[in-house]
Tab-separated table of C-alpha atoms in Angstrom:
chain	number	residue	atom	x	y	z
I	1	ILE	CA	0.083	-0.084	-0.166
I	2	ARG	CA	1.337	3.320	-0.758
I	3	VAL	CA	-0.123	6.149	0.429
I	4	THR	CA	1.382	10.113	-0.237
I	5	THR	CA	0.845	12.757	2.402
I	6	PRO	CA	1.964	16.826	2.429
I	7	ASN	CA	5.058	15.600	4.457
I	8	TYR	CA	5.504	11.677	3.123
I	9	ASP	CA	5.342	9.408	1.211
I	10	TYR	CA	4.942	5.829	2.871
I	11	HIS	CA	5.223	2.192	0.633
I	12	TYR	CA	3.992	-0.324	3.157
I	13	LEU	CA	5.693	-3.534	2.955
I	14	CYS	CA	4.280	-6.792	3.727
I	15	THR	CA	0.864	-5.979	3.504
I	16	GLU	CA	-0.819	-9.219	2.618
I	17	LEU	CA	-0.160	-10.129	6.281
I	18	ARG	CA	-2.738	-9.856	8.769
I	19	ARG	CA	-3.066	-8.698	11.867
I	20	LYS	CA	0.776	-8.408	12.001
I	21	ARG	CA	2.188	-6.971	15.622
I	22	MET	CA	5.201	-5.109	13.401
I	23	ILE	CA	4.780	-3.027	10.396
I	24	PRO	CA	7.260	-2.650	7.954
I	25	LEU	CA	7.574	0.233	5.528
I	26	ILE	CA	10.147	2.731	3.890
I	27	THR	CA	8.741	6.651	4.499
I	28	ARG	CA	10.021	9.284	1.727
I	29	ILE	CA	10.220	12.385	3.885
I	30	ARG	CA	9.584	15.790	2.020
I	31	ALA	CA	8.789	18.753	4.866
I	32	LYS	CA	11.990	20.795	5.865
I	33	SER	CA	10.694	22.413	8.922
I	34	ALA	CA	8.276	21.047	12.207
I	35	GLU	CA	6.454	24.231	11.220
I	36	GLU	CA	5.657	23.010	8.171
I	37	PHE	CA	4.855	19.565	9.647
I	38	GLY	CA	2.390	20.965	11.393
I	39	GLU	CA	1.060	18.582	14.428
I	40	PRO	CA	2.764	15.957	15.344
I	41	VAL	CA	1.478	12.640	15.323
I	42	ARG	CA	0.904	9.831	17.572
I	43	HIS	CA	-0.571	6.071	17.573
I	44	PRO	CA	0.107	3.194	19.006
I	45	GLY	CA	3.287	1.389	20.574
I	46	GLU	CA	6.807	1.743	19.557
I	47	GLU	CA	9.052	2.740	15.943
I	48	PHE	CA	12.514	2.015	14.356
I	49	VAL	CA	13.515	3.959	12.434
I	50	TYR	CA	16.590	3.830	10.072
I	51	VAL	CA	17.526	6.026	7.799
I	52	VAL	CA	18.552	5.094	3.590
I	53	LYS	CA	19.712	8.280	2.254
I	54	GLY	CA	19.569	11.454	3.542
I	55	ARG	CA	19.754	13.546	6.712
I	56	ILE	CA	16.577	13.773	9.034
I	57	VAL	CA	15.652	15.716	11.831
I	58	VAL	CA	13.642	14.050	14.158
I	59	HIS	CA	11.227	16.326	16.707
I	60	THR	CA	9.175	15.060	19.247
I	61	GLU	CA	7.107	15.953	22.057
I	62	PHE	CA	9.117	15.781	24.812
I	63	TYR	CA	13.463	16.287	24.088
I	64	ASP	CA	14.999	18.417	21.797
I	65	PRO	CA	15.112	18.187	18.026
I	66	VAL	CA	17.608	15.106	16.882
I	67	THR	CA	19.877	15.066	14.182
I	68	LEU	CA	20.673	11.270	12.213
I	69	GLY	CA	22.298	10.784	8.679
I	70	GLU	CA	22.217	8.203	6.639
I	71	GLY	CA	23.188	4.582	8.591
I	72	ALA	CA	21.281	6.135	11.675
I	73	SER	CA	18.629	5.284	13.375
I	74	ILE	CA	16.076	5.904	16.202
I	75	TYR	CA	13.746	3.864	18.638
I	76	LEU	CA	10.614	5.920	19.894
I	77	ASP	CA	7.286	5.364	22.148
I	78	SER	CA	5.276	6.540	19.111
I	79	ASN	CA	2.298	7.543	21.685
I	80	MET	CA	4.222	10.495	22.430
I	81	GLY	CA	3.848	12.986	19.948
I	82	HIS	CA	6.418	12.544	17.394
I	83	ALA	CA	7.402	14.402	13.370
I	84	TYR	CA	10.310	13.463	10.725
I	85	VAL	CA	11.483	16.395	9.044
I	86	THR	CA	14.654	16.661	6.218
I	87	ALA	CA	17.653	18.503	7.190
I	88	GLU	CA	19.177	21.520	6.455
I	89	GLY	CA	20.429	21.367	3.246
I	90	CYS	CA	18.171	18.557	2.150
I	91	GLU	CA	15.688	18.590	-0.194
I	92	GLU	CA	14.517	14.458	1.025
I	93	ALA	CA	15.269	11.807	3.098
I	94	ILE	CA	14.626	7.871	2.741
I	95	VAL	CA	14.251	5.807	5.787
I	96	LEU	CA	13.382	2.233	7.102
I	97	GLY	CA	11.272	2.347	9.263
I	98	VAL	CA	8.848	-0.249	11.534
I	99	CYS	CA	6.026	0.223	13.583
I	100	SER	CA	4.837	-2.206	15.968
I	101	SER	CA	2.368	-2.902	18.678
I	102	ALA	CA	0.895	-5.175	21.507
I	103	GLU	CA	-2.841	-3.953	20.787
I	104	ASP	CA	-4.525	-4.923	17.186
I	105	GLY	CA	-5.776	-2.866	15.120
I	106	LEU	CA	-2.472	-1.237	14.311
I	107	MET	CA	-1.963	-0.630	10.584
I	108	ASP	CA	-5.706	0.733	10.332
I	109	SER	CA	-4.763	3.176	13.743
I	110	LEU	CA	-1.792	4.139	10.945
I	111	LEU	CA	-3.956	4.361	7.578
I	112	ASN	CA	-6.734	6.652	9.272
I	113	LEU	CA	-3.804	8.999	10.431
I	114	HIS	CA	-2.592	10.102	6.911
I	115	GLY	CA	-6.616	12.321	7.286
I	116	GLU	CA	-7.911	13.149	4.437
I	117	ASP	CA	-5.670	14.690	1.875
I	118	ALA	CA	-4.055	11.297	1.860
I	119	GLU	CA	-3.961	9.469	-1.630
I	120	LEU	CA	-4.115	6.199	-0.994
I	121	GLU	CA	-2.782	3.962	-3.865
I	122	ASN	CA	-3.141	-0.152	-3.581
I	123	MET	CA	0.285	-1.446	-5.198
I	124	PRO	CA	-0.072	-4.579	-8.256
I	125	ALA	CA	1.123	-8.050	-6.330
């Protein structure tokens, strides 16, 4: 499943397996600042993000922003407001992320976060 939002392009991986507790995804980050990003996102569980290409700044509700370059990663509680934006001088970045939750319905929770401005596209098998 591919989802396009004003801040990100999400490519959800392994979507044929239902009721899984880990959701792997590739995300292209385009937002340039926390102000441009808007309200930080929150959802059940935890997430791990690894920077594949570019540089990002991770903004969270309770901690100072952290800049990550290629090969760097972060692990956080997804219930805390968070936003990923490109670092200064970086047009876009690509990250590999894994969201997990002990609660059922994580995939539905994530898809509902994208809101009305999102374009949802099912990818061919």
